[in-house]
PDB file of C-alpha atoms in Angstrom:
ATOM      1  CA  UNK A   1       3.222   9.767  21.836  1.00 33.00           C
ATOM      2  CA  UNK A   2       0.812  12.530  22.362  1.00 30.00           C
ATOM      3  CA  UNK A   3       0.718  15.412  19.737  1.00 31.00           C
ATOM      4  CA  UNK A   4       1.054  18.974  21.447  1.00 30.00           C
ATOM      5  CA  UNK A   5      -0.712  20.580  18.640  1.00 29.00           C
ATOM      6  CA  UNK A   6      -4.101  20.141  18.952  1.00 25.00           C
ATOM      7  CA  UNK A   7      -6.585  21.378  16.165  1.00 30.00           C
ATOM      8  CA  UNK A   8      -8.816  23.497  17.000  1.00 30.00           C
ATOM      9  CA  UNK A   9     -12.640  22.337  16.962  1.00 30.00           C
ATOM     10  CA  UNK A  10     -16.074  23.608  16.580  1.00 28.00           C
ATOM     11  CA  UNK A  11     -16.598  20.885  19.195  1.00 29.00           C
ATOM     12  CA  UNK A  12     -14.617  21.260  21.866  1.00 27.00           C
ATOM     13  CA  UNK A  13     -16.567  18.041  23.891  1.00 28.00           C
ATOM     14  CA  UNK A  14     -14.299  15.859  21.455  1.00 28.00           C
ATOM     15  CA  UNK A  15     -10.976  17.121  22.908  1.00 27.00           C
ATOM     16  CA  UNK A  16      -9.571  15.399  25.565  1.00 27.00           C
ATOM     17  CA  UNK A  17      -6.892  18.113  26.738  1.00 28.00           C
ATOM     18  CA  UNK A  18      -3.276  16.457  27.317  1.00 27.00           C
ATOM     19  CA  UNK A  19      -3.630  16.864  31.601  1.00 31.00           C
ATOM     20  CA  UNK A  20      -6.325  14.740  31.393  1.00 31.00           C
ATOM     21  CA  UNK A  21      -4.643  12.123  29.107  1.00 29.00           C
ATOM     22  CA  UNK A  22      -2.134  11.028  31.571  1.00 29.00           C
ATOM     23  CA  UNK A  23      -5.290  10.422  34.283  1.00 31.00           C
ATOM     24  CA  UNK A  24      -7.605   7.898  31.425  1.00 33.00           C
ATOM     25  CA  UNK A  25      -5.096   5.197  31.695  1.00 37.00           C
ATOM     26  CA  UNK A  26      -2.776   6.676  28.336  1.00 44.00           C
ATOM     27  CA  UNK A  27      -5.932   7.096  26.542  1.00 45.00           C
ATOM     28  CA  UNK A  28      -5.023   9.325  23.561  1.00 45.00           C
ATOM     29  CA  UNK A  29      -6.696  12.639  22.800  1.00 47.00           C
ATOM     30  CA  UNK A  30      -9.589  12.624  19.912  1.00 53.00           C
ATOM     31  CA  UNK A  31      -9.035  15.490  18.521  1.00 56.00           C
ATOM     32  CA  UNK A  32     -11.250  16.554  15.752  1.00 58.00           C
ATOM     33  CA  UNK A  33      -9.015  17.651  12.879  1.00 72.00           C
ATOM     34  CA  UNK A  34     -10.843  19.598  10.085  1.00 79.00           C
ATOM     35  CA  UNK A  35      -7.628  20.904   7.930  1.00 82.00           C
ATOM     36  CA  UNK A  36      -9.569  20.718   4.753  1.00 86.00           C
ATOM     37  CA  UNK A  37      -7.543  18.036   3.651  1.00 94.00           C
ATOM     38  CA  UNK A  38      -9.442  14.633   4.929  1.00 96.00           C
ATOM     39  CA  UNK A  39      -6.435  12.297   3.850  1.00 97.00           C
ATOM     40  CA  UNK A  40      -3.755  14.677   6.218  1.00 96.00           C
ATOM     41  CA  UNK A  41      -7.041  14.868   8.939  1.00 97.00           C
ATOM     42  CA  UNK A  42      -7.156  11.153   8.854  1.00 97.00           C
ATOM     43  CA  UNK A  43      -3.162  10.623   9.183  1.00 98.00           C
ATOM     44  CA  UNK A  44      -2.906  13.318  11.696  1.00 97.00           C
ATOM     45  CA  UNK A  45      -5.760  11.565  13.921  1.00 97.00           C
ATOM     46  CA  UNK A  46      -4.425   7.971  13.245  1.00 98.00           C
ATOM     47  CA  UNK A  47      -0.723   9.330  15.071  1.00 98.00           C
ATOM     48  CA  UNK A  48      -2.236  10.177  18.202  1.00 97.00           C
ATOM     49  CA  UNK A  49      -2.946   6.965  18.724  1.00 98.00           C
ATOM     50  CA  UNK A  50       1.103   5.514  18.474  1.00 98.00           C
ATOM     51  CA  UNK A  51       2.058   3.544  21.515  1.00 97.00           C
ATOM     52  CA  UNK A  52      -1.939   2.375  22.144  1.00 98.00           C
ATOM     53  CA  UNK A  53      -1.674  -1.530  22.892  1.00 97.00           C
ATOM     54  CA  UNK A  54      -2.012  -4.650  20.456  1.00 97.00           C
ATOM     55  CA  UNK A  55      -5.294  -6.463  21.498  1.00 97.00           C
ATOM     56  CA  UNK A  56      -6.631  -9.075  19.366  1.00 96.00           C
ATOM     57  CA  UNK A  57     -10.383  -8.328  18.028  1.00 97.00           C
ATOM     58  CA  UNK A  58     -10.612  -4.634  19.794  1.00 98.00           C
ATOM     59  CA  UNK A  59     -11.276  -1.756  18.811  1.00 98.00           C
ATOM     60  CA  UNK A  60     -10.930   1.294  20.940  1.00 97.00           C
ATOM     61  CA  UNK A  61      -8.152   2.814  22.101  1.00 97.00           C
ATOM     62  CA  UNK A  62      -8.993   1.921  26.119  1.00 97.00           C
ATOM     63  CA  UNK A  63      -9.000  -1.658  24.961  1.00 97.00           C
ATOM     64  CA  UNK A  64      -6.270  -1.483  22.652  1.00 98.00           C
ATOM     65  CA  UNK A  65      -6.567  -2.439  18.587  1.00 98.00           C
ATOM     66  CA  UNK A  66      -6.075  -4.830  16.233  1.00 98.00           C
ATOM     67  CA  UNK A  67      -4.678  -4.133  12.964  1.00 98.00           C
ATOM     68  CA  UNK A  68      -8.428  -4.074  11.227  1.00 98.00           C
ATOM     69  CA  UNK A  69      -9.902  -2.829  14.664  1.00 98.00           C
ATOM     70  CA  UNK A  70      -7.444   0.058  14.224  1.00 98.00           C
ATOM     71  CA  UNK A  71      -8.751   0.999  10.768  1.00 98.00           C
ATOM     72  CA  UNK A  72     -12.318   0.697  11.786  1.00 98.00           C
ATOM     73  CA  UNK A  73     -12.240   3.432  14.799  1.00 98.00           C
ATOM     74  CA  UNK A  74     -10.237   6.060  12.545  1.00 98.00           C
ATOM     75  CA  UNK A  75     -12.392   5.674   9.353  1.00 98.00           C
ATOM     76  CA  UNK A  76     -15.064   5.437  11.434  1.00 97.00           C
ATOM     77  CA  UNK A  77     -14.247   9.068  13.297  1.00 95.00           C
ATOM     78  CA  UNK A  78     -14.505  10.232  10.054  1.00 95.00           C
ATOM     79  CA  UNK A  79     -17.615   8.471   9.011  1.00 95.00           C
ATOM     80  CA  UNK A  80     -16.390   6.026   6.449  1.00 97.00           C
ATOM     81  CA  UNK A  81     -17.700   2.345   6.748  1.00 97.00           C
ATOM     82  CA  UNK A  82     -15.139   0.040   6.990  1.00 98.00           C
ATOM     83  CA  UNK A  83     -15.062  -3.653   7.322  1.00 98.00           C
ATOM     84  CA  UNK A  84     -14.112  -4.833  11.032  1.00 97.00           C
ATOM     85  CA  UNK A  85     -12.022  -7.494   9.571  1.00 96.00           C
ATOM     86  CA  UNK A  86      -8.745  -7.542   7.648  1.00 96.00           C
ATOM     87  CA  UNK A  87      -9.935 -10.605   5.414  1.00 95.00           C
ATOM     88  CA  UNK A  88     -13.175  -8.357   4.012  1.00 97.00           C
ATOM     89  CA  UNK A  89     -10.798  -5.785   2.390  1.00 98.00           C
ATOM     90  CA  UNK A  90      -9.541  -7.749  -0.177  1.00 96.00           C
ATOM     91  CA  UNK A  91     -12.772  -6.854  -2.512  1.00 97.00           C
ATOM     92  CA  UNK A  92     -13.310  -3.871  -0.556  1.00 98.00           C
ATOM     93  CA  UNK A  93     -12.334  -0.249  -1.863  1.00 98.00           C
ATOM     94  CA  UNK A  94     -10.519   0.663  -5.349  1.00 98.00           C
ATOM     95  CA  UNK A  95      -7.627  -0.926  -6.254  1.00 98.00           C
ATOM     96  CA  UNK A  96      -4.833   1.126  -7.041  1.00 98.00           C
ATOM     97  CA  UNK A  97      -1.188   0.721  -7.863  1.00 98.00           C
ATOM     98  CA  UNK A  98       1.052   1.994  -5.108  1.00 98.00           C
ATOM     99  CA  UNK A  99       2.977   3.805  -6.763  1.00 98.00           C
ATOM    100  CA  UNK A 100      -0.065   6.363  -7.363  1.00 98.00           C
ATOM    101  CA  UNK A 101      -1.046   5.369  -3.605  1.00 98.00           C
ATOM    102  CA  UNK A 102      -1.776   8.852  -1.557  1.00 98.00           C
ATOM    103  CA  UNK A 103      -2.197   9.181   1.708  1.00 98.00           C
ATOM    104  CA  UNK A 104      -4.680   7.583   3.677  1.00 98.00           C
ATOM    105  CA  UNK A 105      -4.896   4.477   1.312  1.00 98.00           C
ATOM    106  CA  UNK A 106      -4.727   1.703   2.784  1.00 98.00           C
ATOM    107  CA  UNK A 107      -2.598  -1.248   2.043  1.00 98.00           C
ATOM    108  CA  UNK A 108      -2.903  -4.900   2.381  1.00 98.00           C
ATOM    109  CA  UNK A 109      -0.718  -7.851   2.989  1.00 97.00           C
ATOM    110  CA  UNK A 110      -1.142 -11.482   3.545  1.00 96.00           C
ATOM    111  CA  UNK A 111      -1.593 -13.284   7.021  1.00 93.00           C
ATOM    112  CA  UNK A 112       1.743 -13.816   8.601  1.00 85.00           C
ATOM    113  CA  UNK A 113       3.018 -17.713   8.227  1.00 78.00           C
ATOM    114  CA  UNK A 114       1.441 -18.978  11.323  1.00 73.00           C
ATOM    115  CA  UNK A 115      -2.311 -18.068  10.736  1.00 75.00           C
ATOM    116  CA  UNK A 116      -4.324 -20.457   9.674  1.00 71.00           C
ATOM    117  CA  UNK A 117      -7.386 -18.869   8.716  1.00 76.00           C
ATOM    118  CA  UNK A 118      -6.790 -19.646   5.102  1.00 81.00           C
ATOM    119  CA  UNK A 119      -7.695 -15.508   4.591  1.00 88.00           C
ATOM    120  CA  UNK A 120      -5.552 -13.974   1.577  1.00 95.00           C
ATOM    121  CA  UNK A 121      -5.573 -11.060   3.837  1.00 97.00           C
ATOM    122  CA  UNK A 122      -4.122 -10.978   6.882  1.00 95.00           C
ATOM    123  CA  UNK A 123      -2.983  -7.435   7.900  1.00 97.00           C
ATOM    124  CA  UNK A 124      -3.714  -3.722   7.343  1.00 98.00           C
ATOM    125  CA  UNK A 125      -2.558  -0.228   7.372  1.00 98.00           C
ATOM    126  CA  UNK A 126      -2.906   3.547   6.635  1.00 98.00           C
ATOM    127  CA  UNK A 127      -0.354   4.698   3.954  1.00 98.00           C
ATOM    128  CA  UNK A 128       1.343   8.225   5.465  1.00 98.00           C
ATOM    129  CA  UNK A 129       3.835   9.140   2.693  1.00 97.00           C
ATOM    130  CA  UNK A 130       3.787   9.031  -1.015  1.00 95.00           C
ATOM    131  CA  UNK A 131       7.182   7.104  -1.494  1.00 97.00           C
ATOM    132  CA  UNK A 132       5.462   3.933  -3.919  1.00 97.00           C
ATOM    133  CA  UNK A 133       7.084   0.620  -2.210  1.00 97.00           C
ATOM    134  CA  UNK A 134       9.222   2.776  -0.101  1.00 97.00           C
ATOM    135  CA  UNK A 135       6.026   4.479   2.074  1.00 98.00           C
ATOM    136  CA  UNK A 136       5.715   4.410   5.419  1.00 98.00           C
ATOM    137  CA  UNK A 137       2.623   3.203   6.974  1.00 98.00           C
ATOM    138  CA  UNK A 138       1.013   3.012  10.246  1.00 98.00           C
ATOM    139  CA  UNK A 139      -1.204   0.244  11.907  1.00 98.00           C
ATOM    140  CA  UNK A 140      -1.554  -2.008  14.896  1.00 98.00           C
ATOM    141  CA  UNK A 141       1.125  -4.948  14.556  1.00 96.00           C
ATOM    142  CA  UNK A 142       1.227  -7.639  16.790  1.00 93.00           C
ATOM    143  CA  UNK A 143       4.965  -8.090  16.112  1.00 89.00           C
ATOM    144  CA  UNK A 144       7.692  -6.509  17.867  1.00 87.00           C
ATOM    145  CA  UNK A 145       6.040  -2.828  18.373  1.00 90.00           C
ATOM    146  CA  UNK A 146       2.876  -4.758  20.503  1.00 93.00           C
ATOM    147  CA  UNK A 147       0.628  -1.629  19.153  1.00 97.00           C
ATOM    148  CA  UNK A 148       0.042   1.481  17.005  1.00 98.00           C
ATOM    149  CA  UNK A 149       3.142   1.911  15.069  1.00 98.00           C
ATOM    150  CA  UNK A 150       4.426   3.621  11.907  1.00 98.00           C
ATOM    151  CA  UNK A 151       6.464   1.269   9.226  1.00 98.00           C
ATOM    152  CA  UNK A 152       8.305   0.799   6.215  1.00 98.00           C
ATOM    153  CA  UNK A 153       6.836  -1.242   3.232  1.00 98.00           C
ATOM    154  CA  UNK A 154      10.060  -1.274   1.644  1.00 97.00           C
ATOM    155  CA  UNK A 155      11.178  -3.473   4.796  1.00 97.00           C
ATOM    156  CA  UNK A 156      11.632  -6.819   3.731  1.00 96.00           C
ATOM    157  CA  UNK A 157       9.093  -8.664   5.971  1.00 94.00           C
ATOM    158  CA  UNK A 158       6.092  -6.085   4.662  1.00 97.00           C
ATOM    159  CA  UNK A 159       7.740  -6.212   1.221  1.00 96.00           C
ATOM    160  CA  UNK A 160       7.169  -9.770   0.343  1.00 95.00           C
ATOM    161  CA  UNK A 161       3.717 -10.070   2.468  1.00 96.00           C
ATOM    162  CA  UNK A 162       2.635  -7.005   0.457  1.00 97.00           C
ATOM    163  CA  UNK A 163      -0.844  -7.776  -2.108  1.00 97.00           C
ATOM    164  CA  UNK A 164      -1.836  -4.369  -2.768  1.00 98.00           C
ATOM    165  CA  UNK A 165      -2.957  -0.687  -2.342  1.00 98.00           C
ATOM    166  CA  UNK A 166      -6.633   0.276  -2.045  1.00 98.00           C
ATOM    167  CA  UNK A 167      -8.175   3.804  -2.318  1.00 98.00           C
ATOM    168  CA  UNK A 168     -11.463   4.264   0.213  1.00 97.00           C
ATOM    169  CA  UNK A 169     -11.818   7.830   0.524  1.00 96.00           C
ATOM    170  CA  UNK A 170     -12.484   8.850  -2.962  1.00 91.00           C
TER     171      UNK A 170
END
């Protein structure tokens, strides 16, 4: 998915223009979003990236991401330092209780049944609606979607993996 409304920038050397997307091997635009609102900026900038591959331990969006690689090149466009891995987030940030959850917390879930990394935390994602247990968030899954993709915690597999909501922007 590639958003037709760009933002405009101060820096135009950070816009990839959509012509050229389609010729960098369906690398995404980075367009630098300064709305005034950093939560929105960082939502807006994580959706361009929908569709970009799984790939286990990367981090860019020529490689592909995993779910904590993900995390770590969008906070990291807007200078926030972020762990690279999903397991250092469980003392990482402010814990907050989803239900007062805004956008552009993160939340956290447990590994799926088949890792065995003995991590409490497993996977990752960028809250992009204010809906408590019924938010929508996006993130790199390995699942079914292979890639960036936006989904529901109230779905029953994110439901029961869910541990909790943390606040890193604030």
């Amino acid at each position: 998915m590639v958003d037709d409304n760009f933002s405009d920038s101060k820096d135009s050397a950070d816009v990839v223009q959509k012509d050229d997307v389609n010729s960098q091997k369906n690398i995404k635009p980075t367009t630098a979003f300064n709305s005034g609102n950093k939560r929105e900026d960082v939502v807006s900038f994580a959706k361009q990236y929908i569709g970009t591959k799984y790939s286990f331990a990367c981090a860019t969006p020529e490689e592909g991401f995993d779910c904590s690689g993900f995390l770590y090149y969008i906070y990291s466009h807007f200078g926030y330092k972020v762990p690279r891995s999903s397991a250092e987030y469980e003392f990482f940030g402010k814990e907050v209780p989803i239900q007062n959850a805004n956008v552009g917390d993160l939340v956290l879930f447990t590994p799926t049944e088949n890792d065995s990394t003995g991590a409490r935390i497993g996977h990752i994602g960028i809250l992009i609606n204010q809906k408590g247990m019924n938010s929508d968030f996006i993130h790199s899954s390995s699942g079914k979607a292979n890639g960036v993709t936006i989904s529901q915690l109230g779905s029953e597999h994110y439901t029961k993996r869910f541990v909790k909501a943390i606040n890193i922007m604030d």
